[in-house]
Amino acid sequence: MNYKNFPMVPRVIFGRGSFNQLEELLAPNRLNRNAPFIFLVDDVFKTDGALTSRIPKSYDDKLIFVSAEEEPKTSQVDALVEEIILTSKESPSGIIGIGGGSVLDLAKAVAIMLNNEGSAENYQGWDLVKNKAVYHVGIPTISGTGAEVSRTTVLTGPKRKLGINSDFTPFDQVVLDPELVNGVPKQQWFYTGMDCFIHSVESLNGTFLNAFSESYGEMAYGICKEIYLEGKLSKKDAQDKLMMASWHGGMSIAYSQVGVAHALSYGLSYLLGTKHGIGNCIVFNHLEEFYPKDVALFKKMVIEHNIELPKGVCADLSDEDFDIMIGIALGLEPLWENAIGSNWKKTITPKKLRELYLKM
Ligand code: NAD
Ligand code: ZN
């Protein structure tokens, strides 16, 4: 057995209002006046002076608003890297991502690509990155994906939807300030929170499970149940705790893997552009045969929070569409191996996946 030596985020600050300490966190990392900090900020904050006025810009620092309407693409990463190189006197001191999983992933990918040649699509996969990334900071504004702690940045490229998984991907610094999630709309709160719930379920029920992953997975699972089922927490406590659940969910899958919902959801996302959180929910709702107890809990949560999940998303697809989607899902071999075991190919066939997709 060759055990992974897993990199963790070396510095994290947690607390309501901790965003105000950003300036003191960044200052020692400024290389010189000509090497700017680049703030990549979710454009949902464009009109939110309360956040933007607190971004500590000086010298040539830049604030770039990015849209999270679509999930990050390799071409978008390449374009941002080019823009930053063309408009900066020197290579940046750091990249700071402020937003949900989409913006956090963009920030990680841009930081990597500033120090590595070619297009981001060449690095989709495992351990393909050669040079250390530029210093990068992650500041989540919605909780659930675990992107703030993970070793990957999920990108859609021309050929595949796959992360840049590398030791250089994790943030150098994370700021967890639960006040930043105040504006998250309810539906989105549910979908992204369920991403965390599903991370814990897939990790805890996978064949790759070990004590490391289990300890984090159980914590995330317990907190999600407390928030989405028991409903006894104050709004502030629920925000604080969901931020930590997201962290634990991410840590849990770091040392195991996700499973069936993620594999199928990647297919939906690649073909139809379905976003990660909602895609996972659409899929998970039909996975009784794999995760019976937890799909039942999930259905209760859907009812509890009056969530209308989209239906019939695969109703109008052609055979060719199904082939593409099934190809993407089946290609995620480690996910199936974790979910089903090493002989997964016996039961997980294109026909089986088509039946599942047709239910959605
Ligand atoms: P998101 O970043 O796509 O954002 C969802 C929506 O919420 C957007 O409209 C955004 O503008 C809005 N939003 C974010 N913060 C807000 C706030 N405080 N107030 C109001 N609106 C706010 O959502 P997400 O679910 O966090 O991220 C999904 C992405 O994360 C996908 O691209 C997925 O691939 C990626 N992901 C990455 C990892 C990883 O380990 N790297 C893990 C899971 C998912
Ligand atoms: Zn996920």
XYZ file of N, CA, C and O in Angstrom, residues 172-308:
548
model
N -3.283 28.641 0.044
C -2.271 28.915 1.069
C -2.912 29.500 2.317
O -2.365 29.427 3.410
N -4.071 30.110 2.109
C -4.763 30.778 3.215
C -6.256 30.715 2.915
O -6.659 30.935 1.767
N -7.053 30.411 3.944
C -8.506 30.471 3.774
C -9.071 31.383 4.862
O -8.591 31.390 6.002
N -10.071 32.150 4.481
C -10.770 33.006 5.445
C -12.211 32.516 5.517
O -12.933 32.560 4.521
N -12.601 32.005 6.674
C -13.974 31.522 6.859
C -14.728 32.546 7.696
O -14.578 32.603 8.910
N -15.511 33.373 7.026
C -16.289 34.397 7.721
C -17.767 34.157 7.424
O -18.260 34.510 6.344
N -18.494 33.539 8.369
C -19.886 33.172 8.088
C -20.785 34.376 7.784
O -21.853 34.196 7.203
N -20.374 35.581 8.130
C -21.198 36.755 7.780
C -21.342 36.901 6.267
O -22.307 37.471 5.779
N -20.366 36.368 5.526
C -20.378 36.573 4.071
C -21.486 35.791 3.378
O -21.803 36.056 2.222
N -22.081 34.819 4.053
C -23.119 34.008 3.383
C -24.523 34.616 3.549
O -25.501 34.043 3.067
N -24.598 35.764 4.200
C -25.913 36.354 4.505
C -26.877 36.454 3.324
O -28.061 36.231 3.473
N -26.343 36.783 2.134
C -27.256 37.036 1.010
C -27.633 35.813 0.195
O -28.363 35.934 -0.797
N -27.170 34.638 0.569
C -27.403 33.451 -0.270
C -28.900 33.137 -0.366
O -29.576 33.001 0.656
N -29.445 33.035 -1.596
C -30.870 32.695 -1.732
C -31.149 31.275 -1.218
O -30.283 30.413 -1.262
N -32.389 31.077 -0.757
C -32.720 29.823 -0.079
C -32.464 28.574 -0.927
O -31.903 27.594 -0.459
N -32.911 28.610 -2.185
C -32.734 27.426 -3.039
C -31.242 27.068 -3.157
O -30.850 25.920 -3.061
N -30.451 28.119 -3.397
C -29.013 27.892 -3.559
C -28.398 27.382 -2.256
O -27.524 26.515 -2.263
N -28.855 27.906 -1.134
C -28.415 27.430 0.195
C -28.682 25.929 0.318
O -27.851 25.168 0.810
N -29.835 25.525 -0.187
C -30.184 24.108 -0.110
C -29.276 23.278 -1.025
O -28.664 22.306 -0.595
N -29.177 23.678 -2.287
C -28.426 22.869 -3.255
C -26.952 22.745 -2.877
O -26.378 21.653 -2.921
N -26.338 23.856 -2.515
C -24.911 23.789 -2.193
C -24.699 23.066 -0.855
O -23.738 22.313 -0.696
N -25.627 23.255 0.089
C -25.541 22.513 1.353
C -25.683 21.022 1.137
O -25.004 20.212 1.778
N -26.554 20.647 0.199
C -26.732 19.219 -0.098
C -25.485 18.626 -0.761
O -25.230 17.431 -0.652
N -24.719 19.453 -1.449
C -23.453 18.961 -1.989
C -22.612 18.415 -0.826
O -22.049 17.327 -0.897
N -22.603 19.159 0.265
C -21.853 18.736 1.454
C -22.454 17.448 2.036
O -21.728 16.499 2.348
N -23.781 17.425 2.145
C -24.433 16.215 2.677
C -24.065 15.002 1.814
O -23.701 13.940 2.316
N -24.110 15.191 0.502
C -23.823 14.081 -0.416
C -22.335 13.691 -0.358
O -21.997 12.508 -0.429
N -21.451 14.666 -0.194
C -20.029 14.312 0.006
C -19.900 13.357 1.189
O -19.195 12.342 1.121
N -20.579 13.699 2.290
C -20.418 12.861 3.484
C -21.033 11.482 3.247
O -20.437 10.471 3.608
N -22.204 11.427 2.617
C -22.857 10.130 2.366
C -21.979 9.254 1.462
O -21.765 8.066 1.723
N -21.452 9.850 0.399
C -20.678 9.048 -0.558
C -19.355 8.584 0.045
O -18.863 7.502 -0.266
N -18.805 9.416 0.903
C -17.568 9.022 1.564
C -17.842 7.921 2.602
O -17.189 6.881 2.610
N -18.871 8.136 3.433
C -19.155 7.185 4.526
C -19.630 5.831 4.007
O -19.476 4.820 4.680
N -20.212 5.805 2.811
C -20.725 4.545 2.266
C -19.827 3.965 1.180
O -20.227 3.054 0.457
N -18.629 4.487 1.061
C -17.746 4.022 -0.006
C -16.789 2.931 0.471
O -16.540 2.786 1.677
N -16.257 2.198 -0.488
C -15.316 1.126 -0.135
C -13.938 1.701 0.235
O -13.115 0.994 0.792
N -13.702 2.974 -0.095
C -12.406 3.580 0.245
C -12.380 4.129 1.672
O -11.396 4.722 2.086
N -13.480 3.950 2.397
C -13.581 4.589 3.718
C -12.469 4.121 4.661
O -12.072 2.957 4.651
N -11.987 5.043 5.449
C -10.969 4.741 6.467
C -11.253 5.667 7.644
O -12.098 6.562 7.551
N -10.543 5.476 8.747
C -10.846 6.241 9.966
C -10.680 7.739 9.751
O -11.415 8.551 10.308
N -9.712 8.110 8.934
C -9.479 9.536 8.662
C -10.728 10.150 8.023
O -11.298 11.124 8.514
N -11.176 9.541 6.928
C -12.337 10.075 6.200
C -13.614 9.967 7.020
O -14.474 10.841 6.962
N -13.707 8.883 7.773
C -14.917 8.656 8.556
C -15.095 9.746 9.616
O -16.197 10.247 9.840
N -14.002 10.130 10.259
C -14.123 11.111 11.340
C -14.636 12.437 10.789
O -15.513 13.067 11.375
N -14.111 12.854 9.647
C -14.589 14.103 9.037
C -15.990 13.931 8.449
O -16.832 14.816 8.554
N -16.211 12.787 7.814
C -17.501 12.541 7.164
C -18.642 12.539 8.168
O -19.710 13.097 7.921
N -18.404 11.913 9.325
C -19.476 11.855 10.336
C -19.806 13.241 10.865
O -20.955 13.566 11.131
N -18.790 14.049 10.994
C -19.015 15.423 11.474
C -19.880 16.193 10.468
O -20.872 16.826 10.835
N -19.515 16.109 9.189
C -20.272 16.835 8.161
C -21.710 16.318 8.092
O -22.672 17.102 8.021
N -21.847 15.019 8.131
C -23.166 14.371 8.046
C -24.055 14.824 9.215
O -25.210 15.210 9.032
N -23.494 14.798 10.412
C -24.253 15.181 11.616
C -24.692 16.634 11.552
O -25.840 16.968 11.863
N -23.788 17.504 11.134
C -24.136 18.932 11.077
C -25.235 19.163 10.031
O -26.179 19.918 10.258
N -25.112 18.517 8.882
C -26.145 18.698 7.837
C -27.512 18.250 8.339
O -28.518 18.920 8.092
N -27.547 17.144 9.066
C -28.845 16.688 9.594
C -29.391 17.710 10.592
O -30.576 18.024 10.605
N -28.495 18.219 11.426
C -28.906 19.209 12.432
C -29.513 20.449 11.743
O -30.538 20.971 12.168
N -28.893 20.877 10.672
C -29.344 22.104 10.004
C -30.590 21.857 9.150
O -31.563 22.597 9.228
N -30.551 20.805 8.344
C -31.613 20.650 7.330
C -32.799 19.814 7.812
O -33.846 19.832 7.195
N -32.617 19.062 8.932
C -33.737 18.246 9.404
C -34.262 18.697 10.759
O -35.458 18.793 10.971
N -33.332 18.948 11.680
C -33.792 19.224 13.039
C -34.250 20.676 13.199
O -35.181 20.949 13.950
N -33.583 21.566 12.483
C -34.043 22.960 12.423
C -34.131 23.689 13.753
O -34.933 24.603 13.909
N -33.287 23.321 14.738
C -33.387 24.000 16.042
C -32.353 25.106 16.213
O -32.370 25.826 17.194
N -31.453 25.221 15.246
C -30.363 26.187 15.409
C -30.821 27.593 15.034
O -31.686 27.767 14.182
N -30.208 28.587 15.654
C -30.446 29.967 15.227
C -29.821 30.134 13.845
O -28.973 29.333 13.438
N -30.220 31.201 13.134
C -29.696 31.421 11.788
C -28.166 31.541 11.819
O -27.457 30.957 10.996
N -27.661 32.290 12.803
C -26.216 32.483 12.896
C -25.489 31.175 13.170
O -24.467 30.869 12.549
N -26.020 30.401 14.118
C -25.359 29.121 14.433
C -25.379 28.199 13.217
O -24.414 27.489 12.941
N -26.509 28.215 12.501
C -26.613 27.354 11.321
C -25.593 27.788 10.259
O -24.955 26.955 9.615
N -25.419 29.086 10.098
C -24.422 29.576 9.118
C -23.015 29.171 9.532
O -22.216 28.696 8.714
N -22.708 29.379 10.820
C -21.359 29.024 11.318
C -21.099 27.541 11.099
O -20.042 27.126 10.626
N -22.097 26.740 11.473
C -21.890 25.287 11.434
C -21.830 24.738 10.009
O -21.070 23.813 9.728
N -22.640 25.311 9.103
C -22.606 24.799 7.730
C -21.238 25.089 7.097
O -20.733 24.301 6.287
N -20.641 26.203 7.493
C -19.312 26.513 6.969
C -18.307 25.439 7.420
O -17.433 25.025 6.653
N -18.463 24.981 8.646
C -17.556 23.934 9.132
C -17.918 22.565 8.537
O -17.047 21.734 8.304
N -19.212 22.331 8.295
C -19.608 21.070 7.658
C -18.972 20.968 6.279
O -18.457 19.919 5.875
N -18.996 22.079 5.544
C -18.404 22.107 4.208
C -16.927 21.714 4.274
O -16.435 20.881 3.502
N -16.236 22.282 5.231
C -14.806 21.995 5.445
C -14.604 20.501 5.723
O -13.771 19.841 5.117
N -15.413 19.976 6.653
C -15.268 18.565 7.025
C -15.631 17.639 5.860
O -14.992 16.608 5.663
N -16.670 18.005 5.116
C -17.047 17.187 3.954
C -15.900 17.123 2.959
O -15.573 16.065 2.418
N -15.283 18.273 2.732
C -14.135 18.331 1.814
C -12.977 17.488 2.324
O -12.343 16.752 1.560
N -12.701 17.577 3.614
C -11.612 16.785 4.201
C -11.927 15.295 4.115
O -11.036 14.468 3.937
N -13.203 14.963 4.263
C -13.578 13.546 4.234
C -13.307 12.927 2.866
O -12.725 11.849 2.760
N -13.722 13.637 1.790
C -13.508 13.041 0.462
C -12.052 13.142 0.024
O -11.608 12.408 -0.844
N -11.307 14.039 0.666
C -9.889 14.159 0.314
C -9.195 12.805 0.440
O -8.407 12.424 -0.412
N -9.511 12.102 1.504
C -8.821 10.840 1.752
C -9.703 9.637 1.425
O -9.450 8.527 1.855
N -10.802 9.886 0.687
C -11.569 8.753 0.147
C -11.984 9.183 -1.265
O -11.125 9.522 -2.069
N -13.264 9.234 -1.547
C -13.702 9.605 -2.895
C -15.194 9.892 -2.821
O -15.844 9.506 -1.848
N -15.718 10.569 -3.826
C -17.173 10.678 -3.918
C -17.708 9.434 -4.633
O -16.969 8.475 -4.852
N -19.006 9.431 -4.979
C -19.587 8.191 -5.489
C -20.577 8.383 -6.624
O -20.369 9.217 -7.516
N -21.678 7.633 -6.547
C -22.613 7.525 -7.671
C -23.229 8.874 -8.058
O -23.306 9.211 -9.245
N -23.653 9.653 -7.062
C -24.325 10.922 -7.396
C -23.380 11.838 -8.166
O -23.778 12.455 -9.157
N -22.153 11.916 -7.714
C -21.209 12.806 -8.400
C -20.887 12.315 -9.811
O -20.790 13.117 -10.736
N -20.734 11.014 -9.968
C -20.414 10.491 -11.307
C -21.538 10.850 -12.284
O -21.297 11.361 -13.381
N -22.782 10.614 -11.874
C -23.906 10.895 -12.780
C -24.112 12.402 -12.958
O -24.451 12.874 -14.048
N -23.886 13.147 -11.912
C -24.072 14.596 -11.982
C -23.040 15.250 -12.916
O -23.346 16.222 -13.614
N -21.840 14.712 -12.951
C -20.826 15.230 -13.886
C -21.304 15.048 -15.330
O -21.065 15.901 -16.183
N -21.979 13.927 -15.607
C -22.515 13.693 -16.948
C -23.547 14.747 -17.312
O -23.506 15.352 -18.387
N -24.478 15.007 -16.380
C -25.517 16.031 -16.611
C -24.879 17.386 -16.859
O -25.276 18.133 -17.753
N -23.894 17.685 -16.037
C -23.269 18.996 -16.123
C -22.530 19.170 -17.449
O -22.608 20.218 -18.079
N -21.840 18.118 -17.871
C -21.068 18.212 -19.120
C -21.991 18.427 -20.309
O -21.754 19.273 -21.160
N -23.090 17.667 -20.344
C -23.979 17.744 -21.510
C -24.940 18.925 -21.437
O -25.141 19.642 -22.411
N -25.546 19.113 -20.262
C -26.636 20.094 -20.163
C -26.233 21.370 -19.425
O -27.038 22.298 -19.309
N -25.024 21.393 -18.886
C -24.589 22.577 -18.134
C -25.256 22.683 -16.770
O -25.220 23.736 -16.129
N -25.878 21.585 -16.309
C -26.528 21.606 -14.990
C -25.476 21.893 -13.915
O -24.433 21.254 -13.887
N -25.782 22.828 -13.027
C -24.778 23.184 -12.030
C -24.643 22.105 -10.950
O -25.564 21.328 -10.702
N -23.477 22.120 -10.324
C -23.081 21.013 -9.449
C -24.089 20.699 -8.328
O -24.511 19.561 -8.176
N -24.461 21.719 -7.559
C -25.329 21.467 -6.406
C -26.684 20.920 -6.821
O -27.132 19.868 -6.347
N -27.322 21.596 -7.745
C -28.657 21.175 -8.177
C -28.566 19.834 -8.919
O -29.420 18.951 -8.750
N -27.524 19.661 -9.699
C -27.323 18.400 -10.428
C -27.211 17.225 -9.456
O -27.832 16.174 -9.650
N -26.441 17.412 -8.401
C -26.317 16.354 -7.402
C -27.674 16.027 -6.781
O -27.989 14.866 -6.513
N -28.478 17.067 -6.538
C -29.791 16.835 -5.923
C -30.716 16.077 -6.881
O -31.405 15.139 -6.475
N -30.709 16.477 -8.167
C -31.559 15.800 -9.162
C -31.201 14.310 -9.196
O -32.069 13.439 -9.220
N -29.910 14.018 -9.167
C -29.457 12.631 -9.250
C -29.729 11.877 -7.950
O -30.323 10.788 -7.943
N -29.337 12.483 -6.840
C -29.390 11.774 -5.553
C -30.814 11.331 -5.219
O -31.026 10.269 -4.636
N -31.781 12.119 -5.635
C -33.192 11.832 -5.415
C -33.609 10.456 -5.962
O -34.620 9.897 -5.560
N -32.810 9.912 -6.896
C -33.160 8.624 -7.519
C -32.170 7.518 -7.198
O -32.076 6.529 -7.927
N -31.416 7.674 -6.122
C -30.374 6.683 -5.840
C -30.689 5.779 -4.647
O -29.781 5.320 -3.954
N -31.986 5.509 -4.445
C -32.382 4.649 -3.314
C -31.606 3.336 -3.287
O -31.242 2.842 -2.235
N -31.389 2.770 -4.467
C -30.770 1.437 -4.467
C -29.318 1.469 -3.993
O -28.786 0.456 -3.558
N -28.692 2.648 -4.064
C -27.301 2.743 -3.612
C -27.192 3.277 -2.173
O -26.335 2.842 -1.420
N -28.028 4.251 -1.852
C -27.923 4.907 -0.539
C -29.324 5.006 0.090
O -29.843 6.122 0.288
N -29.979 3.855 0.407
C -31.401 3.891 0.791
C -31.720 4.814 1.968
O -32.623 5.647 1.873
N -31.000 4.678 3.053
C -31.314 5.453 4.262
C -31.160 6.961 3.993
O -31.992 7.767 4.381
N -30.118 7.305 3.287
C -29.815 8.731 3.124
C -30.647 9.393 2.024
O -30.918 10.586 2.092
N -31.081 8.619 1.046
C -31.991 9.194 0.051
C -33.342 9.472 0.731
O -33.976 10.502 0.472
N -33.734 8.601 1.645
C -34.982 8.848 2.391
C -34.852 10.139 3.212
O -35.770 10.968 3.225
N -33.713 10.332 3.867
C -33.493 11.569 4.639
C -33.522 12.782 3.721
O -34.107 13.823 4.036
N -32.875 12.627 2.584
C -32.812 13.727 1.610
C -34.223 14.148 1.188
O -34.548 15.335 1.125
N -35.063 13.150 0.920
C -36.428 13.471 0.477
C -37.179 14.247 1.565
O -37.975 15.139 1.268
N -36.926 13.883 2.817
C -37.543 14.623 3.926
C -37.072 16.078 3.917
O -37.845 17.000 4.158
N -35.785 16.262 3.672
C -35.240 17.634 3.667
C -35.853 18.454 2.531
O -36.159 19.637 2.695
N -36.036 17.815 1.387
C -36.637 18.509 0.237
C -38.030 19.020 0.621
O -38.380 20.172 0.348
N -38.793 18.163 1.273
C -40.161 18.546 1.669
C -40.105 19.632 2.741
O -40.769 20.666 2.645
N -39.268 19.401 3.741
C -39.124 20.342 4.862
C -38.862 21.777 4.380
O -39.358 22.744 4.935
N -38.052 21.901 3.319
C -37.642 23.248 2.875
C -38.359 23.695 1.586
O -37.934 24.665 0.959
N -39.431 22.972 1.230
C -40.229 23.356 0.052
C -39.401 23.524 -1.208
O -39.522 24.530 -1.918
N -38.538 22.560 -1.474
C -37.687 22.649 -2.660
C -38.372 21.915 -3.812
O -38.821 20.780 -3.650
N -38.466 22.581 -4.956
C -39.038 21.947 -6.156
C -37.871 21.482 -7.025
O -37.239 22.295 -7.693
